[in-house]
PDB file of N, CA and C in Angstrom:
ATOM      1  N   MET A   2      37.342  13.970  -6.637  1.00  0.00           N
ATOM      2  CA  MET A   2      36.587  14.112  -7.100  1.00  0.00           C
ATOM      3  C   MET A   2      35.148  14.680  -6.249  1.00  0.00           C
ATOM      4  N   SER A   3      34.074  15.360  -6.506  1.00  0.00           N
ATOM      5  CA  SER A   3      33.102  15.713  -5.845  1.00  0.00           C
ATOM      6  C   SER A   3      32.210  14.781  -5.188  1.00  0.00           C
ATOM      7  N   ASN A   4      31.299  14.771  -4.198  1.00  0.00           N
ATOM      8  CA  ASN A   4      30.257  14.606  -3.626  1.00  0.00           C
ATOM      9  C   ASN A   4      29.385  14.045  -4.940  1.00  0.00           C
ATOM     10  N   ASP A   5      28.560  15.635  -5.988  1.00  0.00           N
ATOM     11  CA  ASP A   5      27.305  15.383  -6.613  1.00  0.00           C
ATOM     12  C   ASP A   5      28.485  14.489  -7.608  1.00  0.00           C
ATOM     13  N   ALA A   6      29.280  14.198  -8.294  1.00  0.00           N
ATOM     14  CA  ALA A   6      30.445  13.560  -9.599  1.00  0.00           C
ATOM     15  C   ALA A   6      29.672  12.422  -8.735  1.00  0.00           C
ATOM     16  N   GLN A   7      30.186  12.096  -7.429  1.00  0.00           N
ATOM     17  CA  GLN A   7      30.317  10.154  -7.113  1.00  0.00           C
ATOM     18  C   GLN A   7      29.010  10.007  -6.971  1.00  0.00           C
ATOM     19  N   SER A   8      27.919  10.539  -6.232  1.00  0.00           N
ATOM     20  CA  SER A   8      26.489  10.022  -6.436  1.00  0.00           C
ATOM     21  C   SER A   8      26.012  10.131  -7.665  1.00  0.00           C
ATOM     22  N   THR A   9      26.760  11.046  -8.323  1.00  0.00           N
ATOM     23  CA  THR A   9      25.458  10.877  -9.626  1.00  0.00           C
ATOM     24  C   THR A   9      26.648   9.699 -10.242  1.00  0.00           C
ATOM     25  N   ARG A  10      27.820   9.102 -10.457  1.00  0.00           N
ATOM     26  CA  ARG A  10      28.218   8.234 -10.596  1.00  0.00           C
ATOM     27  C   ARG A  10      27.284   6.719 -10.201  1.00  0.00           C
ATOM     28  N   ASN A  11      26.928   7.003  -9.284  1.00  0.00           N
ATOM     29  CA  ASN A  11      26.553   5.842  -8.207  1.00  0.00           C
ATOM     30  C   ASN A  11      24.768   5.094  -8.654  1.00  0.00           C
ATOM     31  N   GLU A  12      24.721   6.274  -8.679  1.00  0.00           N
ATOM     32  CA  GLU A  12      23.042   6.398  -9.422  1.00  0.00           C
ATOM     33  C   GLU A  12      23.268   5.644 -10.532  1.00  0.00           C
ATOM     34  N   LEU A  13      24.145   6.118 -11.639  1.00  0.00           N
ATOM     35  CA  LEU A  13      23.764   5.451 -12.484  1.00  0.00           C
ATOM     36  C   LEU A  13      24.437   4.378 -13.031  1.00  0.00           C
ATOM     37  N   THR A  14      25.085   4.065 -12.152  1.00  0.00           N
ATOM     38  CA  THR A  14      25.913   2.670 -12.496  1.00  0.00           C
ATOM     39  C   THR A  14      24.928   1.939 -11.835  1.00  0.00           C
ATOM     40  N   SER A  15      23.940   1.941 -10.842  1.00  0.00           N
ATOM     41  CA  SER A  15      23.254   1.011 -10.126  1.00  0.00           C
ATOM     42  C   SER A  15      21.534   1.344 -10.564  1.00  0.00           C
ATOM     43  N   ALA A  16      21.621   2.181 -11.634  1.00  0.00           N
ATOM     44  CA  ALA A  16      19.746   2.491 -12.001  1.00  0.00           C
ATOM     45  C   ALA A  16      19.259   1.311 -12.949  1.00  0.00           C
ATOM     46  N   ARG A  17      18.381   1.045 -12.997  1.00  0.00           N
ATOM     47  CA  ARG A  17      17.909  -0.564 -13.343  1.00  0.00           C
ATOM     48  C   ARG A  17      16.857   0.305 -14.325  1.00  0.00           C
ATOM     49  N   THR A  18      15.864  -0.550 -15.119  1.00  0.00           N
ATOM     50  CA  THR A  18      15.018  -0.504 -15.900  1.00  0.00           C
ATOM     51  C   THR A  18      13.761  -1.358 -15.965  1.00  0.00           C
ATOM     52  N   GLY A  19      12.701  -1.573 -15.444  1.00  0.00           N
ATOM     53  CA  GLY A  19      11.714  -2.369 -15.181  1.00  0.00           C
ATOM     54  C   GLY A  19      10.311  -1.936 -15.515  1.00  0.00           C
ATOM     55  N   HIS A  20       9.057  -2.802 -15.822  1.00  0.00           N
ATOM     56  CA  HIS A  20       7.980  -1.808 -16.174  1.00  0.00           C
ATOM     57  C   HIS A  20       6.954  -1.792 -14.605  1.00  0.00           C
ATOM     58  N   VAL A  21       5.751  -0.579 -15.015  1.00  0.00           N
ATOM     59  CA  VAL A  21       5.204  -0.864 -14.010  1.00  0.00           C
ATOM     60  C   VAL A  21       4.022  -1.689 -13.428  1.00  0.00           C
ATOM     61  N   VAL A  22       3.755  -2.441 -12.735  1.00  0.00           N
ATOM     62  CA  VAL A  22       2.987  -2.941 -11.947  1.00  0.00           C
ATOM     63  C   VAL A  22       1.661  -2.685 -11.503  1.00  0.00           C
ATOM     64  N   SER A  23       2.074  -1.653 -10.246  1.00  0.00           N
ATOM     65  CA  SER A  23       0.902  -0.896  -9.730  1.00  0.00           C
ATOM     66  C   SER A  23       0.687   0.373  -9.492  1.00  0.00           C
ATOM     67  N   ASP A  24      -0.225   1.172  -9.908  1.00  0.00           N
ATOM     68  CA  ASP A  24      -0.216   2.703 -10.028  1.00  0.00           C
ATOM     69  C   ASP A  24      -1.221   2.933  -9.094  1.00  0.00           C
ATOM     70  N   LYS A  25      -1.567   2.765  -7.792  1.00  0.00           N
ATOM     71  CA  LYS A  25      -2.763   2.719  -7.032  1.00  0.00           C
ATOM     72  C   LYS A  25      -2.482   3.690  -6.307  1.00  0.00           C
ATOM     73  N   ARG A  26      -1.071   3.573  -5.979  1.00  0.00           N
ATOM     74  CA  ARG A  26      -0.853   4.542  -4.824  1.00  0.00           C
ATOM     75  C   ARG A  26      -0.477   5.673  -4.618  1.00  0.00           C
ATOM     76  N   ASP A  27      -0.540   7.509  -4.093  1.00  0.00           N
ATOM     77  CA  ASP A  27      -0.276   8.002  -4.472  1.00  0.00           C
ATOM     78  C   ASP A  27       1.534   9.004  -4.564  1.00  0.00           C
ATOM     79  N   LYS A  28       1.492   9.058  -5.559  1.00  0.00           N
ATOM     80  CA  LYS A  28       3.207   9.215  -5.256  1.00  0.00           C
ATOM     81  C   LYS A  28       3.870   8.341  -5.456  1.00  0.00           C
ATOM     82  N   THR A  29       4.103   6.479  -5.511  1.00  0.00           N
ATOM     83  CA  THR A  29       4.129   5.370  -4.955  1.00  0.00           C
ATOM     84  C   THR A  29       3.643   4.621  -6.542  1.00  0.00           C
ATOM     85  N   ARG A  30       4.687   4.287  -6.998  1.00  0.00           N
ATOM     86  CA  ARG A  30       4.560   2.925  -7.856  1.00  0.00           C
ATOM     87  C   ARG A  30       5.307   1.455  -7.800  1.00  0.00           C
ATOM     88  N   THR A  31       4.754   0.786  -8.359  1.00  0.00           N
ATOM     89  CA  THR A  31       5.019  -0.093  -7.616  1.00  0.00           C
ATOM     90  C   THR A  31       6.573  -1.092  -9.898  1.00  0.00           C
ATOM     91  N   VAL A  32       7.297  -1.131  -9.489  1.00  0.00           N
ATOM     92  CA  VAL A  32       8.003  -1.396 -10.730  1.00  0.00           C
ATOM     93  C   VAL A  32       9.148  -3.180 -10.165  1.00  0.00           C
ATOM     94  N   GLU A  33       8.281  -3.663 -11.833  1.00  0.00           N
ATOM     95  CA  GLU A  33       8.595  -5.123 -11.528  1.00  0.00           C
ATOM     96  C   GLU A  33       9.941  -5.431 -12.386  1.00  0.00           C
ATOM     97  N   ILE A  34      11.358  -5.648 -12.254  1.00  0.00           N
ATOM     98  CA  ILE A  34      12.332  -5.606 -13.237  1.00  0.00           C
ATOM     99  C   ILE A  34      12.842  -7.911 -13.626  1.00  0.00           C
ATOM    100  N   GLN A  35      12.252  -7.815 -14.622  1.00  0.00           N
ATOM    101  CA  GLN A  35      12.397  -9.091 -15.095  1.00  0.00           C
ATOM    102  C   GLN A  35      14.182  -9.785 -15.204  1.00  0.00           C
ATOM    103  N   PHE A  36      14.223 -10.927 -15.169  1.00  0.00           N
ATOM    104  CA  PHE A  36      16.050 -11.607 -15.269  1.00  0.00           C
ATOM    105  C   PHE A  36      16.076 -12.548 -15.320  1.00  0.00           C
ATOM    106  N   LEU A  37      16.872 -13.308 -16.551  1.00  0.00           N
ATOM    107  CA  LEU A  37      17.620 -14.745 -16.117  1.00  0.00           C
ATOM    108  C   LEU A  37      18.873 -15.021 -15.312  1.00  0.00           C
ATOM    109  N   GLN A  38      18.680 -15.796 -14.427  1.00  0.00           N
ATOM    110  CA  GLN A  38      19.250 -16.792 -13.818  1.00  0.00           C
ATOM    111  C   GLN A  38      19.902 -18.513 -14.178  1.00  0.00           C
ATOM    112  N   LYS A  39      21.364 -18.575 -13.984  1.00  0.00           N
ATOM    113  CA  LYS A  39      21.757 -19.267 -14.631  1.00  0.00           C
ATOM    114  C   LYS A  39      21.701 -20.387 -13.320  1.00  0.00           C
ATOM    115  N   LEU A  40      20.883 -21.971 -13.461  1.00  0.00           N
ATOM    116  CA  LEU A  40      21.533 -22.484 -12.503  1.00  0.00           C
ATOM    117  C   LEU A  40      22.864 -23.174 -12.325  1.00  0.00           C
ATOM    118  N   PRO A  41      23.811 -22.599 -11.474  1.00  0.00           N
ATOM    119  CA  PRO A  41      25.124 -23.064 -11.434  1.00  0.00           C
ATOM    120  C   PRO A  41      25.342 -24.734 -11.808  1.00  0.00           C
ATOM    121  N   LYS A  42      24.253 -25.742 -10.861  1.00  0.00           N
ATOM    122  CA  LYS A  42      24.523 -27.068 -11.056  1.00  0.00           C
ATOM    123  C   LYS A  42      23.946 -27.817 -12.195  1.00  0.00           C
ATOM    124  N   TYR A  43      22.529 -26.812 -12.641  1.00  0.00           N
ATOM    125  CA  TYR A  43      22.322 -28.044 -14.178  1.00  0.00           C
ATOM    126  C   TYR A  43      22.638 -26.848 -15.700  1.00  0.00           C
ATOM    127  N   GLY A  44      22.746 -25.737 -15.117  1.00  0.00           N
ATOM    128  CA  GLY A  44      23.377 -24.871 -16.412  1.00  0.00           C
ATOM    129  C   GLY A  44      22.119 -23.946 -17.071  1.00  0.00           C
ATOM    130  N   LYS A  45      21.007 -24.282 -16.367  1.00  0.00           N
ATOM    131  CA  LYS A  45      19.341 -23.817 -17.076  1.00  0.00           C
ATOM    132  C   LYS A  45      19.595 -22.956 -16.664  1.00  0.00           C
ATOM    133  N   TYR A  46      18.497 -21.469 -17.417  1.00  0.00           N
ATOM    134  CA  TYR A  46      18.241 -21.047 -17.141  1.00  0.00           C
ATOM    135  C   TYR A  46      16.434 -20.424 -16.524  1.00  0.00           C
ATOM    136  N   VAL A  47      16.963 -19.524 -15.227  1.00  0.00           N
ATOM    137  CA  VAL A  47      15.581 -19.517 -14.806  1.00  0.00           C
ATOM    138  C   VAL A  47      14.746 -18.199 -14.532  1.00  0.00           C
ATOM    139  N   ARG A  48      13.817 -18.098 -14.852  1.00  0.00           N
ATOM    140  CA  ARG A  48      13.017 -16.396 -15.131  1.00  0.00           C
ATOM    141  C   ARG A  48      12.936 -16.256 -14.047  1.00  0.00           C
ATOM    142  N   GLN A  49      13.287 -14.874 -13.304  1.00  0.00           N
ATOM    143  CA  GLN A  49      12.930 -14.520 -11.662  1.00  0.00           C
ATOM    144  C   GLN A  49      12.620 -12.988 -11.941  1.00  0.00           C
ATOM    145  N   ARG A  50      11.692 -12.786 -10.847  1.00  0.00           N
ATOM    146  CA  ARG A  50      11.885 -11.086 -11.126  1.00  0.00           C
ATOM    147  C   ARG A  50      12.086 -10.348  -9.373  1.00  0.00           C
ATOM    148  N   SER A  51      12.360  -9.200  -9.634  1.00  0.00           N
ATOM    149  CA  SER A  51      12.422  -8.105  -8.236  1.00  0.00           C
ATOM    150  C   SER A  51      11.073  -7.030  -8.713  1.00  0.00           C
ATOM    151  N   VAL A  52      10.721  -6.763  -7.214  1.00  0.00           N
ATOM    152  CA  VAL A  52       9.633  -5.460  -7.182  1.00  0.00           C
ATOM    153  C   VAL A  52       9.990  -4.863  -6.240  1.00  0.00           C
ATOM    154  N   PHE A  53      10.426  -3.517  -6.918  1.00  0.00           N
ATOM    155  CA  PHE A  53      10.374  -2.502  -6.136  1.00  0.00           C
ATOM    156  C   PHE A  53       9.328  -1.525  -5.855  1.00  0.00           C
ATOM    157  N   HIS A  54       9.488  -0.298  -4.755  1.00  0.00           N
ATOM    158  CA  HIS A  54       8.492   0.108  -4.513  1.00  0.00           C
ATOM    159  C   HIS A  54       9.164   1.608  -4.677  1.00  0.00           C
ATOM    160  N   VAL A  55       8.426   2.065  -5.372  1.00  0.00           N
ATOM    161  CA  VAL A  55       9.359   3.662  -6.191  1.00  0.00           C
ATOM    162  C   VAL A  55       8.791   5.109  -6.250  1.00  0.00           C
ATOM    163  N   HIS A  56       9.469   5.861  -5.721  1.00  0.00           N
ATOM    164  CA  HIS A  56       8.674   7.339  -5.648  1.00  0.00           C
ATOM    165  C   HIS A  56       8.651   8.056  -6.826  1.00  0.00           C
ATOM    166  N   ASP A  57       7.453   8.445  -7.099  1.00  0.00           N
ATOM    167  CA  ASP A  57       7.111   9.274  -8.390  1.00  0.00           C
ATOM    168  C   ASP A  57       6.203  10.406  -7.876  1.00  0.00           C
ATOM    169  N   GLU A  58       7.237  11.389  -7.869  1.00  0.00           N
ATOM    170  CA  GLU A  58       7.181  12.618  -7.048  1.00  0.00           C
ATOM    171  C   GLU A  58       5.698  13.453  -8.475  1.00  0.00           C
ATOM    172  N   GLN A  59       5.927  13.148  -9.369  1.00  0.00           N
ATOM    173  CA  GLN A  59       4.339  14.180 -10.346  1.00  0.00           C
ATOM    174  C   GLN A  59       3.639  13.074 -10.856  1.00  0.00           C
ATOM    175  N   ASN A  60       3.871  11.711 -10.407  1.00  0.00           N
ATOM    176  CA  ASN A  60       2.196  10.996 -10.434  1.00  0.00           C
ATOM    177  C   ASN A  60       2.563  10.702 -12.026  1.00  0.00           C
ATOM    178  N   ALA A  61       3.512  10.638 -12.997  1.00  0.00           N
ATOM    179  CA  ALA A  61       3.802  10.486 -14.303  1.00  0.00           C
ATOM    180  C   ALA A  61       3.561   9.663 -14.958  1.00  0.00           C
ATOM    181  N   SER A  62       4.188   8.387 -14.396  1.00  0.00           N
ATOM    182  CA  SER A  62       4.003   6.882 -14.479  1.00  0.00           C
ATOM    183  C   SER A  62       2.554   6.076 -14.333  1.00  0.00           C
ATOM    184  N   ARG A  63       1.981   5.669 -15.790  1.00  0.00           N
ATOM    185  CA  ARG A  63       1.083   4.750 -15.515  1.00  0.00           C
ATOM    186  C   ARG A  63       1.698   2.810 -15.393  1.00  0.00           C
ATOM    187  N   ILE A  64       0.390   2.260 -15.643  1.00  0.00           N
ATOM    188  CA  ILE A  64       1.214   0.517 -15.241  1.00  0.00           C
ATOM    189  C   ILE A  64       1.195   0.786 -16.717  1.00  0.00           C
ATOM    190  N   GLY A  65       2.103  -0.549 -16.985  1.00  0.00           N
ATOM    191  CA  GLY A  65       2.636  -0.424 -18.227  1.00  0.00           C
ATOM    192  C   GLY A  65       3.929  -0.193 -19.260  1.00  0.00           C
ATOM    193  N   ASP A  66       4.107   0.865 -18.171  1.00  0.00           N
ATOM    194  CA  ASP A  66       5.109   1.632 -18.654  1.00  0.00           C
ATOM    195  C   ASP A  66       6.898   1.313 -18.161  1.00  0.00           C
ATOM    196  N   ILE A  67       7.710   1.683 -19.097  1.00  0.00           N
ATOM    197  CA  ILE A  67       8.719   0.976 -18.936  1.00  0.00           C
ATOM    198  C   ILE A  67       9.657   2.468 -18.086  1.00  0.00           C
ATOM    199  N   VAL A  68      10.089   2.507 -16.956  1.00  0.00           N
ATOM    200  CA  VAL A  68      10.905   2.937 -16.669  1.00  0.00           C
ATOM    201  C   VAL A  68      12.218   2.937 -16.081  1.00  0.00           C
ATOM    202  N   GLU A  69      13.099   4.029 -15.723  1.00  0.00           N
ATOM    203  CA  GLU A  69      14.231   3.823 -15.891  1.00  0.00           C
ATOM    204  C   GLU A  69      14.332   4.205 -13.380  1.00  0.00           C
ATOM    205  N   ILE A  70      14.450   3.729 -13.055  1.00  0.00           N
ATOM    206  CA  ILE A  70      14.493   4.077 -11.610  1.00  0.00           C
ATOM    207  C   ILE A  70      16.487   3.883 -10.896  1.00  0.00           C
ATOM    208  N   ALA A  71      16.327   4.579 -10.076  1.00  0.00           N
ATOM    209  CA  ALA A  71      17.712   4.897  -9.047  1.00  0.00           C
ATOM    210  C   ALA A  71      17.153   4.378  -7.783  1.00  0.00           C
ATOM    211  N   PRO A  72      18.609   4.220  -7.089  1.00  0.00           N
ATOM    212  CA  PRO A  72      18.083   3.587  -5.635  1.00  0.00           C
ATOM    213  C   PRO A  72      18.620   5.626  -5.048  1.00  0.00           C
ATOM    214  N   CYS A  73      17.483   5.855  -4.210  1.00  0.00           N
ATOM    215  CA  CYS A  73      17.786   6.631  -3.137  1.00  0.00           C
ATOM    216  C   CYS A  73      17.510   6.741  -1.633  1.00  0.00           C
ATOM    217  N   ARG A  74      17.461   7.338  -0.653  1.00  0.00           N
ATOM    218  CA  ARG A  74      17.842   7.492   0.549  1.00  0.00           C
ATOM    219  C   ARG A  74      16.550   6.837   0.972  1.00  0.00           C
ATOM    220  N   PRO A  75      16.180   5.795   2.288  1.00  0.00           N
ATOM    221  CA  PRO A  75      14.626   5.209   2.236  1.00  0.00           C
ATOM    222  C   PRO A  75      13.780   6.212   3.163  1.00  0.00           C
ATOM    223  N   LEU A  76      12.359   6.199   2.493  1.00  0.00           N
ATOM    224  CA  LEU A  76      11.463   7.313   1.796  1.00  0.00           C
ATOM    225  C   LEU A  76      10.486   6.856   2.813  1.00  0.00           C
ATOM    226  N   SER A  77      10.121   5.535   3.106  1.00  0.00           N
ATOM    227  CA  SER A  77       9.276   4.987   3.857  1.00  0.00           C
ATOM    228  C   SER A  77      10.127   3.435   3.976  1.00  0.00           C
ATOM    229  N   LYS A  78       8.987   3.118   4.756  1.00  0.00           N
ATOM    230  CA  LYS A  78      10.048   1.162   5.119  1.00  0.00           C
ATOM    231  C   LYS A  78       9.966   0.316   4.338  1.00  0.00           C
ATOM    232  N   THR A  79       9.562   0.946   2.213  1.00  0.00           N
ATOM    233  CA  THR A  79       9.489  -0.034   1.879  1.00  0.00           C
ATOM    234  C   THR A  79      10.264   0.495   0.383  1.00  0.00           C
ATOM    235  N   LYS A  80      10.424   1.700   0.699  1.00  0.00           N
ATOM    236  CA  LYS A  80      10.547   2.557  -0.751  1.00  0.00           C
ATOM    237  C   LYS A  80      11.866   3.517  -0.606  1.00  0.00           C
ATOM    238  N   SER A  81      12.864   2.465  -1.350  1.00  0.00           N
ATOM    239  CA  SER A  81      14.115   3.706  -1.306  1.00  0.00           C
ATOM    240  C   SER A  81      14.792   3.812  -2.849  1.00  0.00           C
ATOM    241  N   TRP A  82      13.700   3.712  -3.109  1.00  0.00           N
ATOM    242  CA  TRP A  82      13.784   3.955  -4.848  1.00  0.00           C
ATOM    243  C   TRP A  82      13.150   4.998  -5.140  1.00  0.00           C
ATOM    244  N   ARG A  83      13.781   5.744  -6.537  1.00  0.00           N
ATOM    245  CA  ARG A  83      12.564   7.120  -7.558  1.00  0.00           C
ATOM    246  C   ARG A  83      13.348   6.595  -8.684  1.00  0.00           C
ATOM    247  N   LEU A  84      11.760   7.538  -9.185  1.00  0.00           N
ATOM    248  CA  LEU A  84      11.676   7.357 -10.887  1.00  0.00           C
ATOM    249  C   LEU A  84      12.681   8.098 -11.438  1.00  0.00           C
ATOM    250  N   VAL A  85      13.763   7.886 -12.169  1.00  0.00           N
ATOM    251  CA  VAL A  85      14.700   8.872 -12.862  1.00  0.00           C
ATOM    252  C   VAL A  85      14.173   9.022 -14.344  1.00  0.00           C
ATOM    253  N   ARG A  86      13.268   8.549 -14.888  1.00  0.00           N
ATOM    254  CA  ARG A  86      12.695   8.935 -16.083  1.00  0.00           C
ATOM    255  C   ARG A  86      11.868   7.647 -16.363  1.00  0.00           C
ATOM    256  N   ILE A  87      10.498   8.327 -17.481  1.00  0.00           N
ATOM    257  CA  ILE A  87      10.300   7.151 -18.082  1.00  0.00           C
ATOM    258  C   ILE A  87      10.058   7.079 -19.461  1.00  0.00           C
ATOM    259  N   VAL A  88      10.971   5.609 -19.946  1.00  0.00           N
ATOM    260  CA  VAL A  88      11.978   5.240 -21.189  1.00  0.00           C
ATOM    261  C   VAL A  88      10.395   5.535 -22.104  1.00  0.00           C
ATOM    262  N   GLU A  89       9.665   4.559 -22.230  1.00  0.00           N
ATOM    263  CA  GLU A  89       8.674   3.650 -22.816  1.00  0.00           C
ATOM    264  C   GLU A  89       7.179   4.132 -22.128  1.00  0.00           C
ATOM    265  N   GLU A  90       5.971   4.760 -23.017  1.00  0.00           N
ATOM    266  CA  GLU A  90       5.038   4.701 -22.205  1.00  0.00           C
ATOM    267  C   GLU A  90       4.261   3.707 -22.690  1.00  0.00           C
ATOM    268  N   ALA A  91       3.349   3.576 -21.762  1.00  0.00           N
ATOM    269  CA  ALA A  91       2.201   2.555 -22.703  1.00  0.00           C
ATOM    270  C   ALA A  91       0.992   2.719 -23.150  1.00  0.00           C
ATOM    271  N   PRO A  92       0.241   1.848 -24.308  1.00  0.00           N
ATOM    272  CA  PRO A  92      -0.501   3.129 -24.935  1.00  0.00           C
ATOM    273  C   PRO A  92      -1.918   3.231 -24.092  1.00  0.00           C
ATOM    274  N   ARG A  93      -2.221   4.161 -24.206  1.00  0.00           N
ATOM    275  CA  ARG A  93      -3.487   5.057 -23.227  1.00  0.00           C
ATOM    276  C   ARG A  93      -4.811   5.230 -23.964  1.00  0.00           C
ATOM    277  N   GLU A  94      -5.479   4.263 -22.912  1.00  0.00           N
ATOM    278  CA  GLU A  94      -7.164   3.911 -23.828  1.00  0.00           C
ATOM    279  C   GLU A  94      -7.634   5.766 -23.234  1.00  0.00           C
ATOM    280  N   THR A  95      -9.025   6.170 -24.230  1.00  0.00           N
ATOM    281  CA  THR A  95      -9.337   7.367 -24.730  1.00  0.00           C
ATOM    282  C   THR A  95     -10.258   6.948 -23.628  1.00  0.00           C
ATOM    283  N   LYS A  96     -11.152   7.997 -23.338  1.00  0.00           N
ATOM    284  CA  LYS A  96     -12.627   7.997 -22.674  1.00  0.00           C
ATOM    285  C   LYS A  96     -13.084   7.520 -23.598  1.00  0.00           C
ATOM    286  N   ALA A  97     -13.910   7.913 -24.679  1.00  0.00           N
ATOM    287  CA  ALA A  97     -14.635   7.189 -25.769  1.00  0.00           C
ATOM    288  C   ALA A  97     -14.168   5.642 -25.879  1.00  0.00           C
ATOM    289  N   GLU A  98     -12.900   5.356 -26.162  1.00  0.00           N
ATOM    290  CA  GLU A  98     -12.763   3.517 -26.252  1.00  0.00           C
ATOM    291  C   GLU A  98     -12.962   2.657 -24.568  1.00  0.00           C
ATOM    292  N   ALA A  99     -12.976   3.467 -23.703  1.00  0.00           N
ATOM    293  CA  ALA A  99     -12.817   2.565 -22.497  1.00  0.00           C
ATOM    294  C   ALA A  99     -14.735   2.883 -22.187  1.00  0.00           C
ATOM    295  N   GLY A 100     -15.030   3.594 -22.535  1.00  0.00           N
ATOM    296  CA  GLY A 100     -16.786   3.687 -22.391  1.00  0.00           C
ATOM    297  C   GLY A 100     -17.650   2.528 -23.491  1.00  0.00           C
ATOM    298  N   ALA A 101     -16.859   2.537 -24.459  1.00  0.00           N
ATOM    299  CA  ALA A 101     -17.475   1.993 -25.348  1.00  0.00           C
ATOM    300  C   ALA A 101     -16.815   0.269 -25.052  1.00  0.00           C
ATOM    301  N   ALA A 102     -16.373   0.034 -24.674  1.00  0.00           N
ATOM    302  CA  ALA A 102     -15.577  -1.595 -24.177  1.00  0.00           C
ATOM    303  C   ALA A 102     -16.508  -1.493 -22.724  1.00  0.00           C
ATOM    304  N   ALA A 103     -16.417  -1.091 -21.837  1.00  0.00           N
ATOM    305  CA  ALA A 103     -17.375  -0.917 -20.707  1.00  0.00           C
ATOM    306  C   ALA A 103     -19.103  -2.005 -21.368  1.00  0.00           C
ATOM    307  N   ALA A 104     -19.318  -0.711 -22.141  1.00  0.00           N
ATOM    308  CA  ALA A 104     -20.581  -1.045 -23.234  1.00  0.00           C
ATOM    309  C   ALA A 104     -21.102  -2.564 -23.692  1.00  0.00           C
ATOM    310  N   ALA A 105     -20.001  -2.548 -24.415  1.00  0.00           N
ATOM    311  CA  ALA A 105     -19.727  -3.831 -24.973  1.00  0.00           C
ATOM    312  C   ALA A 105     -19.875  -4.861 -23.786  1.00  0.00           C
ATOM    313  N   GLY A 106     -19.292  -5.015 -22.795  1.00  0.00           N
ATOM    314  CA  GLY A 106     -18.881  -5.912 -21.645  1.00  0.00           C
ATOM    315  C   GLY A 106     -19.971  -6.091 -21.198  1.00  0.00           C
ATOM    316  N   GLY A 107     -20.610  -4.926 -20.890  1.00  0.00           N
ATOM    317  CA  GLY A 107     -22.026  -5.434 -19.792  1.00  0.00           C
ATOM    318  C   GLY A 107     -23.106  -6.092 -21.224  1.00  0.00           C
ATOM    319  N   GLU A 108     -23.073  -6.173 -22.029  1.00  0.00           N
ATOM    320  CA  GLU A 108     -24.107  -6.451 -22.663  1.00  0.00           C
ATOM    321  C   GLU A 108     -23.999  -8.884 -22.401  1.00  0.00           C
ATOM    322  N   GLY A 109     -24.850  -9.159 -22.515  1.00  0.00           N
ATOM    323  CA  GLY A 109     -24.351 -11.001 -23.200  1.00  0.00           C
ATOM    324  C   GLY A 109     -26.009 -11.269 -22.972  1.00  0.00           C
TER     325      GLY A 109
END
């Protein structure tokens, strides 16, 4: 098996899906993955989360998008994941809607 096939297999098996919680940095997104973990002693399921800093070369994703990420070589101290694809885009506000919401919020 060639190195390309092996690396593709590793990326696909360790790919994860989560949602974007921050897009404030250039080419970097913060992705949160939520999961349930069973406590061995009590058998209760506890909600847990993992947060990953992800490289997004085109700045394509926005807050609320559901994205697929895969591991890559370390790009910085905390960033060692890359964006594979946007699975589902979050609904976007148009400029007119945003202006109307700001005007309505300012009155009071």
